[in-house]
Short mmCIF file of C-alpha atoms (C1' of nucleotides) in Angstrom, two decimals:
data_model
loop_
_atom_site.label_atom_id
_atom_site.label_comp_id
_atom_site.label_asym_id
_atom_site.label_seq_id
_atom_site.Cartn_x
_atom_site.Cartn_y
_atom_site.Cartn_z
CA MET A 1 12.24 8.40 -29.91
CA LYS A 2 10.93 11.61 -28.17
CA THR A 3 7.33 10.95 -29.88
CA ILE A 4 7.27 8.53 -26.81
CA LEU A 5 6.91 11.53 -24.60
CA LEU A 6 4.99 13.55 -26.61
CA ASP A 7 2.56 10.73 -27.19
CA PHE A 8 2.62 10.41 -22.96
CA ILE A 9 1.73 14.16 -22.86
CA ALA A 10 -1.02 14.34 -25.21
CA LYS A 11 -3.24 11.70 -23.07
CA TYR A 12 -3.68 15.04 -20.70
CA ILE A 13 -3.25 18.07 -22.83
CA THR A 14 -2.94 19.18 -26.38
CA LEU A 15 0.24 20.80 -27.42
CA THR A 16 1.06 23.24 -30.22
CA GLU A 17 3.74 22.72 -32.44
CA ASP A 18 6.20 25.31 -31.03
CA GLU A 19 5.45 23.82 -27.47
CA LYS A 20 5.95 20.32 -28.87
CA ASN A 21 9.81 21.58 -30.35
CA GLU A 22 10.48 23.13 -26.77
CA ILE A 23 10.03 20.31 -25.02
CA ALA A 24 11.65 17.70 -27.62
CA SER A 25 14.45 20.31 -27.18
CA LEU A 26 14.69 20.02 -23.27
CA ASP A 27 17.98 18.38 -22.33
CA ILE A 28 16.34 15.85 -20.47
CA PHE A 29 16.94 12.22 -22.20
CA ARG A 30 19.27 10.09 -20.75
CA SER A 31 20.36 6.27 -21.56
CA VAL A 32 21.44 4.58 -18.19
CA LYS A 33 23.12 1.33 -17.96
CA LYS A 34 21.62 -1.79 -15.86
CA GLY A 35 22.54 -1.76 -12.43
CA THR A 36 23.04 2.07 -12.59
CA THR A 37 22.09 3.78 -9.21
CA LEU A 38 19.78 7.01 -9.79
CA LEU A 39 19.62 7.64 -6.46
CA LYS A 40 21.13 6.65 -2.84
CA GLU A 41 19.42 6.58 0.25
CA GLY A 42 20.57 9.55 2.50
CA GLN A 43 20.68 11.73 -0.83
CA LYS A 44 18.92 14.61 -1.71
CA SER A 45 17.23 15.09 -5.16
CA LYS A 46 15.08 17.16 -7.07
CA GLU A 47 14.70 14.88 -9.69
CA SER A 48 11.30 13.31 -11.37
CA TYR A 49 11.39 10.40 -13.92
CA PHE A 50 9.89 8.91 -16.93
CA ILE A 51 10.59 5.75 -18.38
CA LEU A 52 10.44 5.27 -22.28
CA LYS A 53 11.88 1.99 -22.35
CA GLY A 54 13.38 -0.32 -19.74
CA CYS A 55 12.55 -0.90 -15.89
CA ILE A 56 13.79 1.31 -12.92
CA ARG A 57 13.19 -0.17 -9.38
CA THR A 58 13.07 1.52 -5.71
CA TYR A 59 14.13 -0.48 -2.94
CA TYR A 60 14.68 0.05 1.09
CA VAL A 61 17.62 -1.50 2.66
CA VAL A 62 16.42 -2.65 6.15
CA ASP A 63 18.77 -4.72 8.35
CA SER A 64 21.08 -4.82 5.20
CA GLU A 65 18.37 -6.60 3.06
CA GLU A 66 16.92 -4.93 0.36
CA LYS A 67 13.34 -4.34 0.54
CA THR A 68 11.69 -3.90 -3.28
CA THR A 69 8.90 -1.31 -3.06
CA ALA A 70 7.98 -0.58 -6.83
CA PHE A 71 8.82 -1.12 -10.36
CA TYR A 72 8.49 1.58 -13.04
CA THR A 73 8.43 0.51 -16.69
CA GLU A 74 7.58 1.86 -20.02
CA MET A 75 4.91 5.00 -20.31
CA GLU A 76 5.45 5.35 -16.48
CA ALA A 77 6.50 8.44 -14.58
CA PHE A 78 7.05 8.94 -10.87
CA THR A 79 8.70 11.63 -8.37
CA PRO A 80 10.04 10.54 -5.33
CA PRO A 81 8.79 11.56 -2.12
CA CYS A 82 12.12 13.02 -0.91
CA VAL A 83 11.29 15.30 -4.02
CA ILE A 84 8.26 16.47 -2.71
CA ASN A 85 8.98 16.36 0.77
CA LYS A 86 12.38 18.28 0.51
CA THR A 87 13.66 15.70 2.62
CA ALA A 88 16.66 12.85 2.17
CA SER A 89 15.85 9.74 0.59
CA GLU A 90 14.72 6.86 2.41
CA TYR A 91 15.39 4.68 -0.62
CA TYR A 92 17.89 3.44 -3.67
CA ILE A 93 16.58 4.06 -7.24
CA SER A 94 18.09 1.35 -9.60
CA CYS A 95 18.07 0.47 -13.29
CA VAL A 96 16.76 -3.20 -13.46
CA GLU A 97 17.87 -2.96 -17.38
CA ASP A 98 19.48 -0.75 -19.48
CA SER A 99 16.90 1.87 -20.04
CA LEU A 100 15.81 5.03 -21.70
CA ILE A 101 14.47 7.92 -19.38
CA THR A 102 13.93 11.23 -18.99
CA VAL A 103 15.15 12.90 -15.70
CA SER A 104 13.37 16.39 -14.94
CA ASN A 105 14.20 18.95 -12.16
CA ALA A 106 11.59 20.32 -10.01
CA ASP A 107 12.70 23.95 -10.29
CA MET A 108 12.14 23.05 -14.35
CA GLU A 109 8.96 22.32 -13.78
CA LEU A 110 7.88 25.05 -11.58
CA GLU A 111 8.60 27.38 -14.27
CA LEU A 112 6.91 25.39 -16.64
CA ASN A 113 4.24 25.10 -14.72
CA SER A 114 4.22 29.36 -14.27
CA ARG A 115 4.81 29.61 -18.17
CA PHE A 116 2.32 27.26 -18.98
CA PRO A 117 -1.17 26.75 -17.04
CA LYS A 118 -1.86 23.86 -19.97
CA PHE A 119 1.00 22.08 -18.10
CA GLU A 120 0.12 22.63 -14.55
CA THR A 121 -3.25 21.15 -15.72
CA MET A 122 -1.40 18.40 -16.48
CA CYS A 123 0.43 17.58 -13.41
CA ARG A 124 -2.82 17.88 -11.23
CA MET A 125 -4.21 15.32 -13.57
CA LEU A 126 -1.70 12.93 -13.63
CA SER A 127 -1.11 13.21 -9.58
CA GLU A 128 -4.83 12.63 -9.47
CA GLU A 129 -4.82 9.88 -11.68
CA LEU A 130 -1.49 8.47 -10.18
CA LEU A 131 -3.13 8.63 -6.46
CA ALA A 132 -6.35 7.16 -7.75
CA LYS A 133 -4.52 4.07 -9.29
CA GLN A 134 -1.90 3.71 -6.09
CA ARG A 135 -5.10 3.56 -3.87
CA VAL A 136 -6.58 0.52 -5.58
CA ASP A 137 -3.27 -1.01 -5.79
CA PHE A 138 -2.89 -0.96 -1.92
CA ASP A 139 -6.03 -1.82 -1.24
CA GLU A 140 -5.51 -4.79 -3.23
CA PHE A 141 -2.33 -5.42 -1.54
CA LYS A 142 -4.11 -5.09 2.04
CA THR A 143 -7.12 -7.47 0.86
CA SER A 144 -5.12 -10.18 -0.53
CA SER A 145 -3.05 -13.34 0.61
CA PRO A 146 0.69 -13.43 -0.99
CA GLU A 147 -0.92 -16.04 -3.36
CA GLN A 148 -3.35 -13.95 -4.74
CA ARG A 149 -1.22 -10.98 -4.91
CA TYR A 150 1.11 -13.07 -7.00
CA LEU A 151 -1.88 -14.20 -9.26
CA ASN A 152 -2.88 -10.62 -9.21
CA LEU A 153 0.28 -9.63 -10.93
CA LEU A 154 0.65 -12.64 -13.11
CA GLN A 155 -2.66 -10.81 -15.02
CA LYS A 156 -1.96 -7.19 -14.50
CA ARG A 157 2.22 -6.85 -15.11
CA PRO A 158 2.83 -10.49 -16.74
CA ASP A 159 6.04 -8.62 -18.00
CA LEU A 160 7.45 -8.20 -14.70
CA ILE A 161 7.66 -11.71 -14.08
CA GLN A 162 9.82 -12.58 -16.67
CA ARG A 163 12.33 -9.46 -16.27
CA VAL A 164 12.49 -8.82 -12.87
CA PRO A 165 14.79 -11.63 -10.39
CA GLN A 166 12.48 -13.40 -8.39
CA HIS A 167 14.22 -11.95 -5.15
CA GLN A 168 13.15 -8.71 -6.09
CA LEU A 169 9.72 -9.94 -6.99
CA ALA A 170 9.44 -11.44 -3.73
CA SER A 171 10.01 -8.80 -1.77
CA TYR A 172 7.76 -6.56 -3.73
CA LEU A 173 5.21 -9.29 -2.71
CA GLY A 174 6.13 -8.63 0.51
CA ILE A 175 7.38 -12.51 1.03
CA LYS A 176 10.99 -13.68 1.24
CA PRO A 177 12.33 -15.67 -1.90
CA GLN A 178 11.79 -18.84 -0.53
CA SER A 179 8.12 -18.36 0.08
CA LEU A 180 7.55 -17.48 -3.52
CA SER A 181 9.33 -20.23 -4.80
CA ARG A 182 7.27 -22.83 -2.80
CA LEU A 183 3.87 -20.36 -3.49
CA ARG A 184 4.77 -21.03 -7.03
CA GLY A 185 5.05 -24.65 -6.81
CA ARG A 186 1.48 -25.05 -4.55
CA ILE A 187 -0.23 -22.90 -7.67
CA LEU A 188 1.35 -25.46 -10.36
CA GLU A 189 0.20 -28.47 -8.26
CA LYS A 190 -3.17 -26.97 -8.31
CA ILE A 191 -3.49 -26.56 -11.90
CA SER A 192 -2.49 -30.04 -12.35
CA MET B 1 -15.86 26.38 11.99
CA LYS B 2 -15.41 27.40 8.24
CA THR B 3 -12.32 28.69 8.94
CA ILE B 4 -10.97 25.13 9.34
CA LEU B 5 -11.18 24.84 5.86
CA LEU B 6 -9.61 28.27 5.22
CA ASP B 7 -6.75 26.98 7.29
CA PHE B 8 -6.16 24.08 5.22
CA ILE B 9 -6.08 25.85 2.21
CA ALA B 10 -3.94 28.41 3.50
CA LYS B 11 -1.27 25.83 3.56
CA TYR B 12 -1.17 25.86 -0.02
CA ILE B 13 -2.39 29.07 -1.24
CA THR B 14 -3.11 32.69 -0.19
CA LEU B 15 -6.80 33.95 -1.03
CA THR B 16 -7.69 37.44 -1.07
CA GLU B 17 -11.01 38.32 1.64
CA ASP B 18 -13.28 38.38 -1.83
CA GLU B 19 -12.05 34.36 -2.30
CA LYS B 20 -12.36 33.58 1.09
CA ASN B 21 -15.96 34.78 1.15
CA GLU B 22 -16.56 32.96 -1.98
CA ILE B 23 -15.78 29.75 -0.63
CA ALA B 24 -17.42 30.25 2.74
CA SER B 25 -20.45 30.52 1.21
CA LEU B 26 -20.38 27.57 -1.03
CA ASP B 27 -22.91 25.11 -0.29
CA ILE B 28 -20.38 22.12 0.46
CA PHE B 29 -20.73 21.89 4.29
CA ARG B 30 -22.08 18.80 5.54
CA SER B 31 -23.03 17.40 8.96
CA VAL B 32 -23.31 13.51 8.86
CA LYS B 33 -24.32 11.21 11.60
CA LYS B 34 -22.49 8.17 12.62
CA GLY B 35 -23.02 5.16 10.69
CA THR B 36 -24.21 6.81 7.63
CA THR B 37 -23.23 5.71 3.97
CA LEU B 38 -21.78 8.28 1.83
CA LEU B 39 -21.12 5.99 -1.12
CA LYS B 40 -22.14 2.53 -1.85
CA GLU B 41 -20.06 0.14 -3.92
CA GLY B 42 -21.60 -0.09 -7.83
CA GLN B 43 -22.40 3.94 -7.30
CA LYS B 44 -21.22 6.33 -9.54
CA SER B 45 -19.89 9.57 -7.85
CA LYS B 46 -18.08 12.95 -8.48
CA GLU B 47 -17.88 14.12 -4.83
CA SER B 48 -14.88 14.77 -3.08
CA TYR B 49 -14.54 14.81 0.71
CA PHE B 50 -12.92 16.91 3.29
CA ILE B 51 -12.90 16.27 7.12
CA LEU B 52 -13.40 19.07 9.39
CA LYS B 53 -14.64 17.15 12.21
CA GLY B 54 -14.96 13.21 12.61
CA CYS B 55 -13.85 10.03 11.16
CA ILE B 56 -14.79 8.40 7.78
CA ARG B 57 -13.73 5.08 6.51
CA THR B 58 -13.71 3.10 3.20
CA TYR B 59 -14.12 -0.27 2.90
CA TYR B 60 -14.53 -3.28 0.23
CA VAL B 61 -16.95 -6.18 0.66
CA VAL B 62 -15.32 -9.27 -0.36
CA ASP B 63 -17.10 -12.69 0.19
CA SER B 64 -19.71 -10.50 2.42
CA GLU B 65 -16.66 -9.50 4.75
CA GLU B 66 -15.74 -5.99 4.93
CA LYS B 67 -12.49 -4.87 3.95
CA THR B 68 -11.86 -1.81 5.34
CA THR B 69 -8.79 0.29 3.55
CA ALA B 70 -8.41 3.77 4.92
CA PHE B 71 -9.71 6.01 7.65
CA TYR B 72 -9.95 9.75 7.27
CA THR B 73 -9.90 12.24 9.74
CA GLU B 74 -9.47 16.00 10.73
CA MET B 75 -7.74 18.14 8.23
CA GLU B 76 -7.72 15.04 5.93
CA ALA B 77 -8.96 15.34 2.15
CA PHE B 78 -9.88 12.50 -0.58
CA THR B 79 -11.52 11.80 -3.74
CA PRO B 80 -12.54 8.38 -4.48
CA PRO B 81 -11.00 6.49 -7.57
CA CYS B 82 -14.04 6.00 -8.95
CA VAL B 83 -14.39 9.84 -9.39
CA ILE B 84 -11.09 10.00 -11.38
CA ASN B 85 -11.86 7.23 -13.15
CA LYS B 86 -15.24 7.68 -14.25
CA THR B 87 -16.14 4.39 -13.11
CA ALA B 88 -18.75 2.68 -10.45
CA SER B 89 -17.44 2.72 -6.96
CA GLU B 90 -15.63 -0.66 -6.02
CA TYR B 91 -16.14 0.21 -2.13
CA TYR B 92 -18.31 1.67 0.45
CA ILE B 93 -17.81 5.18 2.47
CA SER B 94 -18.86 5.44 5.93
CA CYS B 95 -19.43 7.57 8.70
CA VAL B 96 -17.04 6.24 11.81
CA GLU B 97 -18.57 9.45 13.99
CA ASP B 98 -21.09 11.86 13.86
CA SER B 99 -19.03 14.00 11.47
CA LEU B 100 -18.46 17.61 9.79
CA ILE B 101 -17.16 17.35 6.40
CA THR B 102 -17.61 19.06 3.06
CA VAL B 103 -18.63 17.67 0.09
CA SER B 104 -17.76 19.00 -3.32
CA ASN B 105 -18.19 18.11 -6.64
CA ALA B 106 -16.02 17.26 -9.46
CA ASP B 107 -17.62 19.94 -12.00
CA MET B 108 -17.24 22.44 -9.35
CA GLU B 109 -14.01 21.72 -8.86
CA LEU B 110 -13.44 22.06 -12.73
CA GLU B 111 -15.19 25.53 -13.09
CA LEU B 112 -12.97 26.59 -10.21
CA ASN B 113 -9.43 25.46 -11.37
CA SER B 114 -10.50 27.20 -14.88
CA ARG B 115 -11.46 30.28 -12.91
CA PHE B 116 -8.83 30.59 -10.54
CA PRO B 117 -5.23 28.95 -11.37
CA LYS B 118 -4.15 29.69 -7.88
CA PHE B 119 -6.75 26.65 -6.96
CA GLU B 120 -5.55 24.47 -9.73
CA THR B 121 -1.89 25.02 -7.79
CA MET B 122 -3.44 23.90 -5.07
CA CYS B 123 -5.09 20.71 -6.29
CA ARG B 124 -1.64 19.92 -8.13
CA MET B 125 0.55 20.58 -4.92
CA LEU B 126 -2.08 18.51 -2.86
CA SER B 127 -2.35 15.54 -5.18
CA GLU B 128 1.85 15.37 -5.42
CA GLU B 129 1.84 15.23 -1.58
CA LEU B 130 -0.82 12.62 -0.85
CA LEU B 131 0.67 10.83 -3.58
CA ALA B 132 4.23 11.03 -2.02
CA LYS B 133 2.45 10.40 1.55
CA GLN B 134 0.45 7.21 0.30
CA ARG B 135 3.72 6.34 -1.20
CA VAL B 136 5.27 5.99 1.67
CA ASP B 137 2.28 4.63 4.15
CA PHE B 138 2.29 1.79 0.92
CA ASP B 139 5.89 1.01 1.59
CA GLU B 140 5.84 0.85 5.20
CA PHE B 141 2.94 -1.49 4.59
CA LYS B 142 4.70 -3.96 2.56
CA THR B 143 8.31 -3.92 4.53
CA SER B 144 6.75 -4.50 7.87
CA SER B 145 4.65 -7.64 9.54
CA PRO B 146 1.25 -6.88 11.28
CA GLU B 147 2.97 -6.66 14.55
CA GLN B 148 5.40 -3.88 13.41
CA ARG B 149 2.46 -1.94 11.66
CA TYR B 150 0.22 -1.97 14.78
CA LEU B 151 3.14 -0.43 16.53
CA ASN B 152 3.71 1.89 13.97
CA LEU B 153 0.06 2.84 13.80
CA LEU B 154 0.13 3.45 17.48
CA GLN B 155 2.90 5.83 16.83
CA LYS B 156 1.44 7.91 14.20
CA ARG B 157 -1.98 7.57 14.61
CA PRO B 158 -2.82 6.71 18.36
CA ASP B 159 -6.27 8.40 18.41
CA LEU B 160 -7.13 5.74 15.85
CA ILE B 161 -6.85 3.07 18.20
CA GLN B 162 -9.17 4.67 20.35
CA ARG B 163 -12.00 5.96 18.40
CA VAL B 164 -12.49 2.73 15.72
CA PRO B 165 -13.56 -1.09 16.33
CA GLN B 166 -11.01 -3.38 16.88
CA HIS B 167 -12.23 -5.30 13.94
CA GLN B 168 -12.18 -2.84 11.82
CA LEU B 169 -8.76 -1.46 12.61
CA ALA B 170 -7.55 -5.36 12.15
CA SER B 171 -8.76 -5.30 8.85
CA TYR B 172 -7.06 -1.61 8.10
CA LEU B 173 -3.98 -3.93 9.27
CA GLY B 174 -4.27 -6.68 6.96
CA ILE B 175 -5.27 -9.06 9.60
CA LYS B 176 -8.27 -10.49 11.39
CA PRO B 177 -9.41 -9.55 14.59
CA GLN B 178 -8.35 -12.56 16.55
CA SER B 179 -4.83 -11.87 15.21
CA LEU B 180 -5.16 -8.35 16.67
CA SER B 181 -6.17 -9.31 19.87
CA ARG B 182 -3.43 -12.15 19.98
CA LEU B 183 -0.72 -9.72 18.79
CA ARG B 184 -2.04 -6.79 21.32
CA GLY B 185 -1.55 -9.61 24.16
CA ARG B 186 1.76 -10.35 22.63
CA ILE B 187 3.18 -6.89 22.68
CA LEU B 188 1.83 -6.52 26.58
CA GLU B 189 4.06 -9.87 27.64
CA LYS B 190 6.62 -8.23 26.15
CA ILE B 191 6.73 -4.92 28.13
CA SER B 192 6.13 -6.73 31.45
"C1'" DA C 1 39.99 -23.14 -16.23
"C1'" DT C 2 39.01 -22.46 -11.68
"C1'" DA C 3 37.44 -20.33 -7.53
"C1'" DA C 4 34.16 -17.02 -6.02
"C1'" DC C 5 29.36 -15.43 -6.04
"C1'" DT C 6 24.49 -14.92 -7.49
"C1'" DC C 7 20.01 -17.13 -7.94
"C1'" DG C 8 16.61 -19.82 -7.80
"C1'" DT C 9 15.10 -24.09 -5.54
"C1'" DT C 10 14.04 -27.34 -1.61
"C1'" DC C 11 13.81 -29.39 3.11
"C1'" DA C 12 12.84 -29.71 7.86
"C1'" DC C 13 11.74 -26.73 11.74
"C1'" DT C 14 9.64 -22.59 13.63
"C1'" DT C 15 6.59 -18.83 13.96
"C1'" DA C 16 2.76 -16.31 13.39
"C1'" DA C 17 -1.73 -15.81 10.85
"C1'" DG C 18 -6.23 -18.14 9.36
"C1'" DT C 19 -10.14 -20.70 11.07
"C1'" DT C 20 -13.86 -22.17 13.94
"C1'" DA C 21 -16.02 -22.12 17.66
"C1'" DA C 22 -17.49 -20.20 22.61
"C1'" DG C 23 -17.73 -17.19 25.89
"C1'" DA C 24 -17.41 -12.66 28.34
"C1'" DA C 25 -18.43 -7.54 27.84
"C1'" DA C 26 -19.90 -3.52 26.10
"C1'" DT C 27 -23.84 -1.02 23.51
"C1'" DA C 28 -28.26 -0.92 21.27
"C1'" DC C 29 -32.81 -1.18 21.41
"C1'" DG C 30 -37.74 -1.83 22.35
"C1'" DC D 1 -34.75 -2.58 32.50
"C1'" DG D 2 -33.75 -6.86 30.29
"C1'" DT D 3 -33.01 -8.69 25.69
"C1'" DA D 4 -30.68 -8.71 21.35
"C1'" DT D 5 -26.82 -7.75 19.12
"C1'" DT D 6 -22.28 -6.25 18.29
"C1'" DT D 7 -17.67 -6.21 19.76
"C1'" DC D 8 -13.36 -8.23 21.83
"C1'" DT D 9 -11.20 -12.13 23.82
"C1'" DT D 10 -9.72 -16.68 24.49
"C1'" DA D 11 -8.46 -21.23 23.20
"C1'" DA D 12 -7.46 -25.51 20.03
"C1'" DC D 13 -6.15 -26.40 15.61
"C1'" DT D 14 -4.75 -25.71 10.59
"C1'" DT D 15 -2.17 -23.16 7.36
"C1'" DA D 16 1.29 -20.76 5.38
"C1'" DA D 17 5.15 -17.45 5.82
"C1'" DG D 18 9.56 -17.06 8.09
"C1'" DT D 19 14.35 -18.89 9.05
"C1'" DG D 20 18.77 -21.72 8.52
"C1'" DA D 21 20.77 -24.58 5.76
"C1'" DA D 22 22.34 -27.12 1.98
"C1'" DC D 23 22.25 -27.69 -3.26
"C1'" DG D 24 22.86 -27.30 -8.39
"C1'" DA D 25 23.14 -24.01 -12.22
"C1'" DG D 26 24.72 -20.27 -14.24
"C1'" DT D 27 27.44 -16.13 -14.18
"C1'" DT D 28 31.73 -13.65 -13.13
"C1'" DA D 29 36.08 -12.38 -11.40
"C1'" DT D 30 40.94 -13.88 -11.51
#
DNA sequence: ATAACTCGTTCACTTAAGTTAAGAAATACG
DNA sequence: CGTATTTCTTAACTTAAGTGAACGAGTTAT
């Protein structure tokens, strides 16, 4: 189970056995139930997350309506903007499914970064990679219609369409649930 | 002039005089004319950019139509996704105005990172910060209408509306130039 | 077991963006 | 200087998303 995290790290740097043991012995592994809220709007936080198993969602509440902006699943890591900016969170984080995650602390990372330059190298590489990936996602979103976005999602993350409620998917695609229903109907008609 | 870059770096780390001199003596400062294309679709590149003065635009060409996805202006840095992913570029980079920029190389950065841990710390902090900022931008884009996006841009980057052609702004906002014209008319009517 | 609620879908209607075309205004260029 | 080109706006029409309401299916609570 803890090997999932070590496998992830191995994509960026090579750890000694001692270092692996140190990582594995950290008290960062958490099991969270579906529906659990990990962070609320207005709260301050220093926590970063890595998903071993399950699905985590971030959403804003605008005019008492949820606006889902991201889903994180297996082998994905993220740090909320409020942790980087040291501001109160503008969004909520909650569990879509029973999940197994790691929860690490900014202070802990700071210490690891200064103790192990290797660790900082990994953080830099990971941030650069995520920045590039998110840039491409953003560009694709901007340059395509809701229907294209849905078809794109169907290609790239088909699992999401199965494991996530439609109304959350809709807002993730930037539209209303009714529009997603209609749009799916339209696509089915085209095929037949 | 080179102090602009040093001021930017100073936001993240503290350099010695020797280090400052070394940075200032690097052959990375370039003056580029309006309209110059820095990178084309299909090309490979290892170059990162920092804008001292001017404005740089990234755009895709889809069905022989330009889709502008970003503008970079004074004191902004960016590395194209193709450099990180080591793939051919999917977009173009071009100069909106006569600009003064730095062009650095991935190999050069790798060397600096290993010679000066401080430099890698800066890269990590910068990537983390840009990742958080871009996340917020993406979320705002997703959760708002074209009209809200325009008003938001008017607040956050009023200079862009002056210095960039409308049709490029429109595609940056995810709409057609005609829609931007109409939308601006609608806003003016509301005010009066 | 039934009532309350959530979720997804459908429908009719409204609103805004896309499309096509035309013309005015600004800019570039020979 | 005048012509060509690009840029911006306007208008009429089409298409798709937003809105409000209603319905059935499935779930939760009492």
